[in-house]
Coordinates of C-alpha atoms and ligand atoms in Angstrom, one line a residue:
Chain A
M221 CA -54.4 2.4 3.6
A222 CA -57.7 2.6 4.8
K223 CA -59.2 5.9 5.3
P224 CA -59.0 7.4 9.0
K225 CA -62.4 7.4 10.2
I226 CA -63.5 10.7 12.0
A227 CA -66.7 11.1 14.4
F228 CA -68.3 14.2 15.9
F229 CA -69.7 14.6 19.0
D230 CA -71.2 17.3 21.2
F231 CA -71.6 18.3 24.7
A232 CA -72.7 21.8 26.0
S233 CA -72.7 24.0 23.2
C234 CA -74.8 25.5 20.5
E235 CA -73.4 23.1 17.5
G236 CA -72.7 26.1 15.8
C237 CA -68.9 24.8 15.3
Q238 CA -70.5 21.8 13.6
I239 CA -72.5 24.1 11.4
E240 CA -69.2 26.0 10.9
F241 CA -67.7 22.4 9.6
T242 CA -70.2 22.4 7.0
N243 CA -69.6 25.8 5.7
F244 CA -66.7 24.5 4.0
G245 CA -69.4 23.6 1.3
D246 CA -70.2 20.5 -0.8
A247 CA -67.3 20.8 -3.2
A248 CA -64.8 21.1 -0.6
T249 CA -66.1 18.7 1.7
L250 CA -66.5 15.8 -1.3
E251 CA -62.5 16.3 -1.7
L252 CA -61.7 15.9 2.2
L253 CA -64.0 12.9 1.9
N254 CA -61.4 11.5 -0.6
H255 CA -59.1 11.2 2.5
V256 CA -61.1 10.5 5.5
E257 CA -64.3 8.6 6.2
I258 CA -67.0 10.5 8.5
V259 CA -68.6 8.0 10.9
E260 CA -70.8 9.9 12.8
F261 CA -72.1 13.6 12.4
R262 CA -75.1 14.3 14.4
E263 CA -75.5 17.8 12.1
A264 CA -75.3 16.3 8.6
M265 CA -76.0 12.3 9.0
T266 CA -78.3 10.0 11.1
E267 CA -75.9 6.7 11.3
T268 CA -73.8 6.6 14.8
T269 CA -71.4 4.2 15.4
T270 CA -69.4 2.5 18.6
G271 CA -66.4 0.8 16.9
R272 CA -63.0 2.1 16.8
I273 CA -62.4 5.6 15.6
D274 CA -59.2 7.3 14.5
I275 CA -60.0 10.9 15.0
A276 CA -63.0 12.0 17.3
L277 CA -63.7 15.7 17.1
I278 CA -65.4 16.9 20.2
E279 CA -67.4 20.2 20.7
G280 CA -68.9 21.9 23.8
S281 CA -67.9 22.0 27.3
F282 CA -67.6 19.2 29.9
T283 CA -70.5 20.4 32.7
R284 CA -71.6 17.1 34.0
E285 CA -70.3 14.2 35.9
A286 CA -72.2 12.0 33.4
D287 CA -70.3 13.7 30.5
R288 CA -67.1 12.4 32.1
V289 CA -68.0 8.8 31.4
R290 CA -69.1 9.7 27.8
L291 CA -66.0 11.2 27.0
Q292 CA -63.7 8.6 28.7
Q293 CA -65.7 6.1 26.3
I294 CA -64.8 8.2 23.5
R295 CA -61.2 8.8 24.6
H296 CA -61.0 4.9 24.8
R297 CA -62.4 4.2 21.2
A298 CA -60.3 7.0 19.5
K299 CA -56.8 7.4 18.5
Y300 CA -56.9 11.1 18.5
V301 CA -59.1 13.7 20.4
I302 CA -59.5 16.8 18.9
A303 CA -61.4 19.5 21.1
Y304 CA -63.0 22.2 18.8
G305 CA -64.7 25.7 19.6
A306 CA -64.2 27.9 22.5
C307 CA -66.6 25.6 24.4
A308 CA -64.3 22.7 24.0
C309 CA -61.4 24.3 24.3
T310 CA -61.7 26.9 27.1
G311 CA -65.3 26.6 28.3
G312 CA -66.0 29.5 26.3
I313 CA -69.4 31.6 26.6
N314 CA -70.8 28.6 28.9
A315 CA -68.3 29.5 31.5
L316 CA -69.9 32.6 32.2
K317 CA -72.1 31.2 34.5
N318 CA -69.1 30.0 36.6
H319 CA -68.9 33.4 38.1
Q320 CA -72.6 33.5 39.1
D321 CA -75.3 31.7 40.6
D322 CA -78.7 33.2 39.7
F323 CA -78.1 32.7 35.8
A324 CA -81.0 30.2 35.7
E325 CA -83.6 32.5 36.7
Y326 CA -82.1 35.1 34.9
V327 CA -82.6 33.4 31.9
Y328 CA -85.0 30.9 31.9
G329 CA -87.6 32.5 34.8
G330 CA -90.2 30.2 35.9
D331 CA -88.7 27.2 33.9
A332 CA -85.4 27.6 35.8
R333 CA -85.9 24.5 37.8
M334 CA -86.4 22.0 34.9
P335 CA -84.2 18.8 35.7
H336 CA -81.9 19.2 32.3
L337 CA -81.0 22.5 33.4
R338 CA -79.0 21.1 36.6
S339 CA -75.4 21.5 35.6
G340 CA -72.1 22.1 37.1
T341 CA -68.9 24.1 36.1
A342 CA -68.5 24.5 32.6
Q343 CA -65.0 23.4 31.8
P344 CA -62.9 22.6 28.9
I345 CA -62.9 19.0 27.5
S346 CA -59.1 18.7 28.8
A347 CA -60.7 18.9 32.1
A348 CA -62.1 15.4 31.9
I349 CA -59.5 13.4 29.3
K350 CA -56.8 14.1 27.7
V351 CA -56.9 16.3 24.5
D352 CA -54.5 15.8 21.9
Y353 CA -55.3 18.8 19.4
E354 CA -57.5 22.2 20.1
V355 CA -59.1 24.1 17.5
K356 CA -59.9 27.3 19.2
G357 CA -62.5 29.9 18.5
C358 CA -66.3 30.7 18.6
P359 CA -67.0 29.2 16.0
M360 CA -63.8 27.3 15.5
S361 CA -61.6 27.9 13.0
K362 CA -62.3 25.9 9.9
D363 CA -59.2 26.0 8.3
E364 CA -57.3 25.4 11.6
L365 CA -59.3 22.5 12.0
L366 CA -58.3 21.2 8.3
L367 CA -55.0 22.0 9.4
V368 CA -55.1 19.7 12.2
I369 CA -56.5 16.9 10.2
S370 CA -53.9 17.6 7.1
N371 CA -51.1 17.1 9.5
L372 CA -52.6 13.9 11.1
L373 CA -52.7 12.5 7.5
H374 CA -49.5 13.6 6.6
G375 CA -48.1 12.7 10.0
T376 CA -46.3 16.4 10.3
E377 CA -46.5 18.4 13.7
H378 CA -49.0 20.9 14.1
V379 CA -48.1 24.0 15.2
I380 CA -50.2 27.1 16.0
P381 CA -49.6 30.5 16.8
T382 CA -48.5 31.7 20.1
Y383 CA -48.5 35.1 19.4
P384 CA -51.6 37.3 20.1
V385 CA -54.0 38.5 17.2
C386 CA -52.5 42.0 16.9
V387 CA -49.6 40.2 14.9
E388 CA -52.5 39.1 11.9
C389 CA -54.3 42.4 12.5
K390 CA -51.3 44.4 11.7
R391 CA -50.5 41.9 8.8
R392 CA -53.9 43.0 7.0
E393 CA -53.4 46.8 8.0
T394 CA -56.3 47.1 10.2
I395 CA -56.8 50.3 11.8
C396 CA -56.5 49.6 15.3
R397 CA -59.3 50.1 17.5
Y398 CA -57.5 52.1 19.7
D399 CA -57.0 54.5 17.0
E400 CA -60.9 55.1 16.7
G401 CA -61.3 55.3 20.2
D402 CA -62.4 51.9 20.6
H403 CA -61.1 48.7 22.9
C404 CA -59.7 45.9 22.1
M405 CA -58.2 42.6 23.7
G406 CA -56.0 41.5 20.5
Q407 CA -53.0 42.0 22.5
V408 CA -53.6 39.1 24.9
A409 CA -55.8 37.0 22.5
R410 CA -54.4 34.2 20.6
A411 CA -53.7 34.4 17.1
G412 CA -54.6 31.8 14.2
C413 CA -58.1 33.4 13.2
G414 CA -56.9 36.1 10.6
A415 CA -58.0 38.7 13.1
P416 CA -61.5 39.2 11.3
C417 CA -63.3 41.3 13.9
P418 CA -61.1 44.3 14.0
A419 CA -61.1 44.0 10.6
D420 CA -65.0 44.5 10.8
G421 CA -64.6 47.5 13.1
I422 CA -65.4 45.5 16.4
P423 CA -63.1 44.5 18.9
C424 CA -61.3 41.1 19.4
E425 CA -63.1 39.4 22.6
A426 CA -60.4 36.8 22.7
C427 CA -62.7 34.0 21.5
R428 CA -59.7 31.9 21.0
G429 CA -58.7 32.4 24.3
F430 CA -55.7 33.9 25.7
V431 CA -51.8 33.7 24.5
D432 CA -50.0 31.6 27.3
D433 CA -48.2 34.7 28.9
A434 CA -50.8 37.1 28.5
N435 CA -50.1 40.6 30.1
L436 CA -53.3 41.1 32.0
P437 CA -52.2 44.1 34.1
A438 CA -51.0 45.8 31.0
L439 CA -54.2 45.0 29.3
E440 CA -56.4 46.5 32.2
K441 CA -54.1 49.8 31.9
V442 CA -54.8 50.2 28.3
L443 CA -58.4 49.6 28.8
M444 CA -58.5 52.3 31.3
E445 CA -56.1 54.7 29.7
R446 CA -56.8 54.4 26.0
A447 CA -60.5 53.3 26.0
G448 CA -61.5 55.1 29.0
F449 CA -62.9 52.0 31.1
S450 CA -63.8 52.2 34.6
Q451 CA -61.6 50.0 36.7
K452 CA -64.3 47.4 37.4
R453 CA -65.3 47.2 33.9
A454 CA -61.4 46.9 32.8
V455 CA -61.0 44.2 35.1
G456 CA -64.1 42.4 34.5
K457 CA -63.6 42.7 30.6
S458 CA -64.0 40.5 29.1
R459 CA -65.5 37.4 30.6
M460 CA -67.5 36.8 27.3
F461 CA -65.1 34.0 26.2
T462 CA -62.5 34.0 28.9
A463 CA -64.2 33.6 31.8
N464 CA -62.2 30.6 32.8
L465 CA -58.8 32.4 32.4
R466 CA -59.6 35.3 34.6
S467 CA -59.7 35.4 38.5
Chain B
M169 CA -31.1 63.0 -14.8
G170 CA -32.3 66.1 -14.3
Y171 CA -35.4 68.3 -13.0
L172 CA -38.7 68.2 -14.7
Y173 CA -42.0 70.1 -14.0
L174 CA -45.5 69.6 -14.5
E175 CA -48.4 72.1 -13.9
E176 CA -51.0 71.2 -11.4
K177 CA -53.8 71.2 -14.1
D178 CA -51.8 68.0 -15.9
F179 CA -50.9 66.3 -12.8
A180 CA -54.1 64.0 -12.6
A181 CA -53.7 63.1 -16.5
F182 CA -50.2 61.9 -15.8
V183 CA -51.0 59.4 -12.7
D184 CA -53.8 58.3 -14.8
A185 CA -51.7 57.6 -18.1
L186 CA -49.5 55.9 -15.6
I187 CA -52.1 53.5 -14.2
A188 CA -53.3 53.0 -17.8
A189 CA -49.9 51.3 -18.8
K190 CA -48.9 49.9 -15.2
R191 CA -49.8 48.8 -11.7
V192 CA -49.5 51.8 -9.8
V193 CA -49.5 51.7 -5.9
G194 CA -49.5 54.8 -4.0
P195 CA -51.2 56.5 -0.3
T196 CA -54.6 56.4 -0.2
A197 CA -57.3 57.4 2.6
K198 CA -58.4 54.4 5.0
R199 CA -60.8 56.3 7.3
N200 CA -58.4 58.5 9.5
K201 CA -55.3 56.7 8.5
F202 CA -53.5 56.2 4.9
V203 CA -52.3 52.6 3.4
Y204 CA -50.5 51.8 0.4
E205 CA -52.9 50.5 -2.1
Q206 CA -53.1 50.1 -6.2
L207 CA -54.6 53.0 -7.5
A208 CA -57.6 52.8 -9.8
S209 CA -57.6 56.2 -10.6
A210 CA -55.3 59.4 -9.8
D211 CA -58.1 60.8 -7.3
E212 CA -57.3 58.1 -4.8
L213 CA -53.8 59.3 -4.5
R214 CA -53.2 61.1 -1.2
L215 CA -49.7 63.0 -1.5
D216 CA -50.9 64.7 1.4
F217 CA -50.7 61.6 3.6
D218 CA -48.4 62.1 6.9
V219 CA -47.7 58.4 7.2
T220 CA -49.2 55.1 6.3
I221 CA -50.1 52.2 8.6
L222 CA -47.4 49.8 6.8
P223 CA -44.6 50.6 5.4
P224 CA -44.2 50.5 1.5
K225 CA -41.8 47.6 2.1
K226 CA -45.1 45.2 1.7
V227 CA -45.3 46.1 -2.0
F228 CA -41.8 43.8 -2.4
F229 CA -42.2 41.8 1.1
P230 CA -45.9 41.5 1.5
P231 CA -47.1 40.2 4.9
A232 CA -48.1 36.7 3.5
Q233 CA -46.2 35.6 0.7
D234 CA -46.3 32.4 -1.4
I235 CA -42.9 30.9 -2.3
V236 CA -43.5 27.7 -3.7
R237 CA -46.8 26.0 -4.4
F238 CA -46.9 22.0 -5.0
G239 CA -48.8 19.5 -6.5
E240 CA -48.6 15.9 -6.9
Q241 CA -45.7 15.8 -9.4
A242 CA -44.5 19.3 -9.6
I243 CA -43.1 22.1 -7.6
E244 CA -43.3 25.6 -8.8
G245 CA -41.7 28.9 -7.6
C246 CA -44.1 31.8 -7.4
I247 CA -41.9 34.6 -8.2
A248 CA -44.0 36.7 -10.7
P249 CA -42.7 40.3 -10.6
V250 CA -45.3 43.0 -12.2
D251 CA -44.0 46.3 -13.5
T252 CA -45.1 48.6 -11.0
V253 CA -44.7 52.5 -9.9
L254 CA -44.7 52.8 -6.2
L255 CA -45.7 56.6 -6.2
G256 CA -45.2 58.6 -3.1
V257 CA -42.7 57.5 -0.7
H258 CA -41.5 59.8 1.9
F259 CA -37.7 60.2 2.3
Y260 CA -37.6 58.1 5.6
D261 CA -39.2 55.2 4.0
V262 CA -36.9 55.4 0.9
K263 CA -34.2 54.9 3.3
G264 CA -36.3 52.2 4.9
I265 CA -36.5 50.5 1.3
D266 CA -32.7 51.0 0.8
M267 CA -32.0 49.4 3.9
T268 CA -34.2 46.4 3.2
D269 CA -32.8 46.1 -0.3
Y270 CA -29.3 45.8 1.2
L271 CA -30.5 43.2 3.7
F272 CA -32.5 41.1 1.0
R273 CA -29.2 41.1 -1.2
E274 CA -26.7 40.0 1.6
R275 CA -24.9 36.9 1.3
K276 CA -27.6 35.2 -0.4
E277 CA -29.9 37.0 -2.8
D278 CA -33.4 36.6 -1.9
W279 CA -35.3 36.9 -5.4
N280 CA -38.7 36.7 -3.8
Y281 CA -38.1 40.0 -2.9
L282 CA -35.7 41.5 -5.2
A283 CA -37.7 40.1 -8.5
Q284 CA -40.4 42.8 -7.6
R285 CA -38.4 45.1 -6.1
E286 CA -36.3 45.5 -9.5
A287 CA -39.7 45.6 -11.3
T288 CA -40.5 48.6 -9.5
T289 CA -39.9 52.4 -10.2
V290 CA -40.1 54.1 -6.6
V291 CA -40.9 57.9 -6.8
A292 CA -40.2 59.7 -3.8
S293 CA -42.4 62.6 -2.8
N294 CA -42.1 65.6 -0.4
I295 CA -43.8 65.7 3.2
Q296 CA -47.0 67.5 2.8
A297 CA -47.9 66.1 6.3
I298 CA -46.0 65.4 9.7
S299 CA -47.3 62.4 11.8
P300 CA -47.7 63.4 15.5
R301 CA -45.1 60.1 16.7
A302 CA -42.3 60.9 13.7
F303 CA -38.7 62.1 14.3
W304 CA -37.2 61.5 10.9
D305 CA -35.7 64.9 11.2
S306 CA -33.3 64.0 14.5
V307 CA -32.5 60.2 13.7
G308 CA -30.0 58.7 11.5
A309 CA -28.9 62.1 9.5
E310 CA -25.6 60.5 8.3
V311 CA -27.9 57.9 6.6
K312 CA -28.6 59.7 3.1
P313 CA -32.0 58.5 1.1
K314 CA -31.0 56.7 -1.9
G315 CA -32.2 53.9 -4.2
H316 CA -35.2 55.7 -5.5
D317 CA -35.8 56.7 -9.3
A318 CA -37.2 60.1 -9.0
F319 CA -38.4 62.4 -6.7
L320 CA -41.7 64.5 -6.6
T321 CA -42.0 67.8 -4.9
K322 CA -45.4 69.9 -4.9
L323 CA -45.1 73.3 -5.5
A324 CA -47.8 75.9 -5.5
G325 CA -49.2 75.7 -9.0
G326 CA -47.3 72.4 -9.8
C327 CA -44.5 69.9 -8.7
V328 CA -41.0 69.6 -9.7
L329 CA -39.8 65.9 -10.7
E330 CA -36.4 65.1 -10.0
T331 CA -35.2 62.0 -12.0
L332 CA -32.4 60.1 -10.6
T333 CA -32.4 57.0 -12.8
P334 CA -33.2 55.7 -16.3
K335 CA -36.3 54.3 -14.8
G336 CA -37.1 57.6 -13.3
E337 CA -36.3 59.6 -16.6
A338 CA -38.9 56.9 -18.4
L339 CA -41.6 58.6 -16.2
A340 CA -41.7 61.7 -18.2
A341 CA -43.2 60.2 -21.2
F342 CA -46.5 59.7 -19.3
G343 CA -47.0 63.4 -18.9
A344 CA -46.8 67.0 -20.2
F345 CA -43.5 67.7 -18.3
R346 CA -41.2 70.4 -19.3
D347 CA -37.7 71.2 -18.0
A348 CA -37.8 72.7 -14.7
T349 CA -36.4 76.4 -14.1
A350 CA -33.8 77.2 -11.7
D351 CA -36.3 79.1 -9.5
E352 CA -38.8 76.1 -9.7
I353 CA -35.6 73.8 -8.7
N354 CA -34.7 76.0 -5.7
A355 CA -38.3 76.1 -4.5
A356 CA -38.5 72.5 -4.8
Q357 CA -35.2 72.4 -2.2
Q358 CA -36.7 74.9 0.2
T359 CA -40.0 72.9 0.5
N360 CA -38.0 69.6 1.3
D361 CA -35.8 71.6 3.8
S362 CA -38.4 73.3 5.5
V363 CA -40.2 70.4 7.0
M364 CA -36.9 69.6 8.9
G365 CA -37.0 70.3 12.1
Q366 CA -40.7 70.2 12.3
C367 CA -41.2 66.8 13.9
S368 CA -42.6 67.2 17.6
E369 CA -40.6 64.2 18.9
K370 CA -36.5 64.7 19.1
L371 CA -33.6 62.3 19.6
G372 CA -31.1 64.6 21.0
Y373 CA -28.2 62.2 20.6
T374 CA -25.8 61.4 17.9
S375 CA -26.2 58.0 16.3
E376 CA -22.8 56.7 17.6
A377 CA -23.4 57.9 21.4
I378 CA -26.9 56.2 21.2
A379 CA -25.2 52.9 19.7
A380 CA -22.5 53.1 22.4
K381 CA -24.8 53.7 25.4
V382 CA -27.6 51.0 24.2
R383 CA -24.8 48.4 23.9
D384 CA -23.4 49.5 27.2
S385 CA -27.0 49.2 29.0
F386 CA -27.0 45.6 27.6
D387 CA -26.5 44.1 31.1
N388 CA -28.5 46.7 32.9
E389 CA -31.9 44.2 33.7
E390 CA -33.3 46.6 35.9
L391 CA -33.5 49.0 33.3
W392 CA -34.8 46.7 30.8
D393 CA -37.3 45.4 33.3
E394 CA -38.9 48.9 33.7
L395 CA -38.7 49.6 30.3
A396 CA -40.7 46.3 28.8
M397 CA -42.9 46.1 32.0
D398 CA -46.3 46.4 30.2
C399 CA -45.1 44.8 27.1
F400 CA -47.8 42.4 25.5
S401 CA -44.8 40.6 23.5
C402 CA -47.7 41.4 20.5
G403 CA -44.9 42.1 17.8
S404 CA -46.8 45.4 16.6
C405 CA -43.7 47.5 17.0
N406 CA -41.9 44.9 14.3
T407 CA -44.9 44.6 11.7
V408 CA -45.2 47.9 11.4
C409 CA -41.5 48.8 10.9
P410 CA -40.0 49.4 7.4
T411 CA -36.5 47.7 8.5
C412 CA -37.9 44.7 9.9
Y413 CA -37.5 42.1 7.6
C414 CA -37.6 38.4 9.3
F415 CA -40.1 36.1 8.1
D416 CA -41.5 32.7 9.2
V417 CA -42.0 30.2 6.7
K418 CA -45.1 27.5 6.8
D419 CA -46.5 24.8 4.8
A420 CA -50.2 24.3 4.2
W421 CA -51.8 21.4 2.2
N422 CA -55.2 22.4 0.2
L423 CA -58.3 20.6 1.0
N424 CA -57.5 18.0 -1.5
Q425 CA -54.5 16.7 0.6
V426 CA -52.4 16.8 -2.6
S427 CA -51.3 20.0 -3.5
G428 CA -50.5 23.0 -1.2
S429 CA -48.4 25.9 -0.5
R430 CA -45.1 26.9 1.3
T431 CA -45.7 30.7 2.6
R432 CA -43.7 33.4 4.3
Y433 CA -45.1 35.5 6.6
W434 CA -43.7 38.5 8.6
D435 CA -42.4 37.6 11.9
A436 CA -41.8 39.6 14.8
C437 CA -38.8 39.4 17.3
L438 CA -41.0 40.4 20.3
T439 CA -43.3 37.7 20.1
R440 CA -42.8 34.9 22.6
E441 CA -41.6 32.0 20.2
F442 CA -39.3 33.9 17.8
A443 CA -36.3 32.5 19.2
A444 CA -37.6 29.2 20.4
V445 CA -35.4 26.5 18.5
T446 CA -35.4 22.6 18.4
M447 CA -31.9 21.4 19.2
A448 CA -30.5 17.9 18.3
G449 CA -32.7 15.2 20.1
G450 CA -35.6 17.5 19.8
D451 CA -35.2 19.7 23.0
K452 CA -36.5 23.0 22.4
E453 CA -34.6 26.1 23.8
N454 CA -35.9 29.8 23.9
F455 CA -33.0 32.1 24.0
R456 CA -35.0 35.2 24.4
E457 CA -37.4 33.7 26.8
R458 CA -38.6 36.9 28.8
H459 CA -40.2 39.6 27.1
Q460 CA -37.5 41.9 28.9
S461 CA -34.7 40.4 26.6
R462 CA -37.1 40.6 23.7
F463 CA -37.7 44.1 23.9
R464 CA -34.2 44.9 24.4
H465 CA -33.3 43.1 21.3
R466 CA -35.3 45.3 19.2
F467 CA -33.4 48.4 20.4
M468 CA -30.2 46.6 20.0
R469 CA -31.4 45.8 16.2
K470 CA -32.6 49.3 15.9
T471 CA -29.7 51.3 17.2
A472 CA -26.7 49.4 17.2
Y473 CA -26.1 46.0 15.7
L474 CA -26.9 46.7 12.0
N475 CA -25.2 50.3 11.9
E476 CA -22.0 49.0 10.3
K477 CA -23.8 47.5 7.6
L478 CA -26.2 49.9 6.9
G479 CA -24.0 53.0 7.4
G480 CA -26.3 54.1 10.6
P481 CA -29.1 52.8 12.5
A482 CA -31.8 50.8 11.6
C483 CA -34.4 53.3 12.3
T484 CA -35.9 55.7 9.9
G485 CA -37.8 57.9 12.7
C486 CA -40.9 57.0 10.9
G487 CA -42.8 56.7 14.4
R488 CA -45.0 53.9 13.3
C489 CA -43.7 51.7 16.1
S490 CA -44.7 54.3 18.6
Q491 CA -48.1 54.6 17.3
A492 CA -49.0 51.1 17.1
C493 CA -48.0 50.1 20.5
T494 CA -51.2 50.3 22.4
V495 CA -49.6 50.8 25.6
N496 CA -47.2 53.4 24.6
I497 CA -43.5 51.7 25.5
A498 CA -42.2 51.3 22.0
D499 CA -41.3 54.7 21.2
P500 CA -37.7 54.9 20.4
V501 CA -37.5 58.6 21.4
R502 CA -38.6 57.8 24.8
V503 CA -36.9 54.7 25.2
I504 CA -33.4 55.8 23.9
T505 CA -33.8 58.9 26.0
A506 CA -34.4 57.2 28.9
I507 CA -31.3 54.9 28.1
M508 CA -29.4 57.9 27.8
E509 CA -30.2 59.5 30.8
V510 CA -28.9 56.3 32.9
G511 CA -26.3 57.3 35.3
S512 CA -25.9 60.9 33.7
Ligands
SF4_866 S1 -57.2 46.4 16.4 FE1 -56.8 45.1 18.5 S2 -55.7 43.1 17.5 FE2 -55.5 44.8 16.0 S3 -53.6 45.8 16.5 FE3 -55.3 46.9 17.7 S4 -55.4 45.9 19.7 FE4 -54.3 44.4 18.2
SF4_867 S1 -60.1 38.4 16.4 FE1 -60.5 37.9 18.3 S2 -62.8 37.6 18.7 FE2 -62.4 37.5 16.7 S3 -62.2 35.9 16.0 FE3 -59.9 36.3 16.5 S4 -59.7 35.6 18.6 FE4 -62.4 35.8 18.2
SF4_868 S1 -37.9 51.3 14.9 FE1 -39.9 52.6 15.0 S2 -39.9 54.4 14.3 FE2 -37.9 53.2 13.8 S3 -38.4 52.8 11.7 FE3 -39.0 51.1 13.1 S4 -41.2 51.6 13.2 FE4 -40.2 53.1 12.2
SF4_869 S1 -34.7 40.7 14.7 FE1 -36.5 41.5 15.3 S2 -35.9 44.0 15.0 FE2 -34.7 42.9 13.8 S3 -35.7 42.6 11.7 FE3 -36.1 40.9 12.8 S4 -38.0 41.3 13.7 FE4 -37.1 43.3 13.2
SF4_870 S1 -43.3 47.1 22.7 FE1 -45.5 47.9 22.4 S2 -45.7 46.9 20.3 FE2 -43.9 46.0 20.6 S3 -44.6 43.8 21.5 FE3 -44.5 45.2 23.4 S4 -46.6 45.9 23.6 FE4 -46.2 45.5 21.6

């Protein structure tokens, strides 16, 4: 069987997820290349393609109508579409601007009117085209990406955790942030990352988005009662990665 | 089997001699908490711990455990027990280990657990500090701690080691032990008796009364709705519990796409898809879809369902779930008391 063709595409993002992919390292990437053929990958090669692809990996948010056409073309060419990274799966950090209107002046000052800064609401790729799989995280979890590709290669069903980060955090016996007087959103964040942030002593910011039935009233209660947040801060917490998921 | 005595000045040498000969796992400090870890030297051992974040079952039943590894041709099992001394287990966790021993032996023996269990010498130790959420002195009094190999009690100036099995007796060879005197044995007994009644949380009902009332409350939806309202379905109350034994199994390929492994992970019945099953024809069904019914399930399991098998409730009163639940609704004392007070 011919090796499946894989191509990487990027939209509004920092391309950090592509870099994360290269963090597999040379030896490991070469192993993977025994099984797949990479036909387009801006961060690592110059060639591009317009032909059929088996797996399209899309990074970044959908922010302009012009993106929609490009996305539809990719969808048309690709057998499977995998959105990877928080920007592509939930809007990620880009979605921070969706709740405000003065961000351009705030960030770019006198250059705020540059034409390429004109963009709309930051949305996940799934708002424009059908996405078959999502690899969450900021940056994306490269092991999870590998798992999706493995499952596609082997024809097995891809299952990702539907439980929150606390499960993985407890499995590695991390001291709960709340037991050190801090706060955390691991109770509502979707697991799959292995809970690295609390293990490093920092709160989970839910970069992988929320679990489907996130109990946000209870989160707000805990943030106020145990972490001492004001109501305003508890309700606004945290838009960093979940702006599109919060009202 | 009998009682031995070791002077305090000889204790570190005893532990270091054990460490030189075997893998020794004991409670160690992790900032403001305690965790069981392999000891590199006697001074890491903190027998003055109150409770560990995870229970000692992790020694036999790790949070993630490879079951098989597969290559292009061969599949091999991963059972590889290591001669281990588990040093410093409070009596409530001895009960927990005895329960998982039973549960992993029941029906089909699970050698992924039992092999390491049998290769381990369990040394219980007296409680020197009490966790604020513990209630081990008021739960399951009818369940006696058993299955351990020795019991170490610290006294002023030394410690008494009660040996209960040949594995426990074999420990004597590693230290300058002598036979304990009757006074020392009495003092050890008193030391262990004196902590009973000291927990700040208390269950004021018998196991039988609790089991009956919790079962009777099964259909009281309003009650469970209220008790579980703030639940995150995060499963922390399961993952820290010494008597939870459910696991999920997943396969993963290595990067080469040829070899890989099948791993089991601690599961948690409070999580949303724990009870989701695929039926004939591919339809999915979740038989505990609402978080209230999952919350109720844990209390049924801890207070009623397993009592006949285990001789009492599947709760040791360690208080780990109470501590782990960030929204503070998992505490068995509060929940059971609320249930007992309904209609009374
Ligand atoms: S630190 Fe965060 S993720 Fe870990 S158990 Fe506590 S709330 Fe959950
Ligand atoms: S712990 Fe939370 S913030 Fe950290 S990687 Fe996981 S989901 Fe993202
Ligand atoms: S239910 Fe809670 S208190 Fe009881 S054994 Fe489990 S973790 Fe400990
Ligand atoms: S059913 Fe729930 S309470 Fe019982 S052992 Fe499994 S996870 Fe623990
Ligand atoms: S009872 Fe508490 S610890 Fe248990 S799943 Fe619910 S929120 Fe998590």
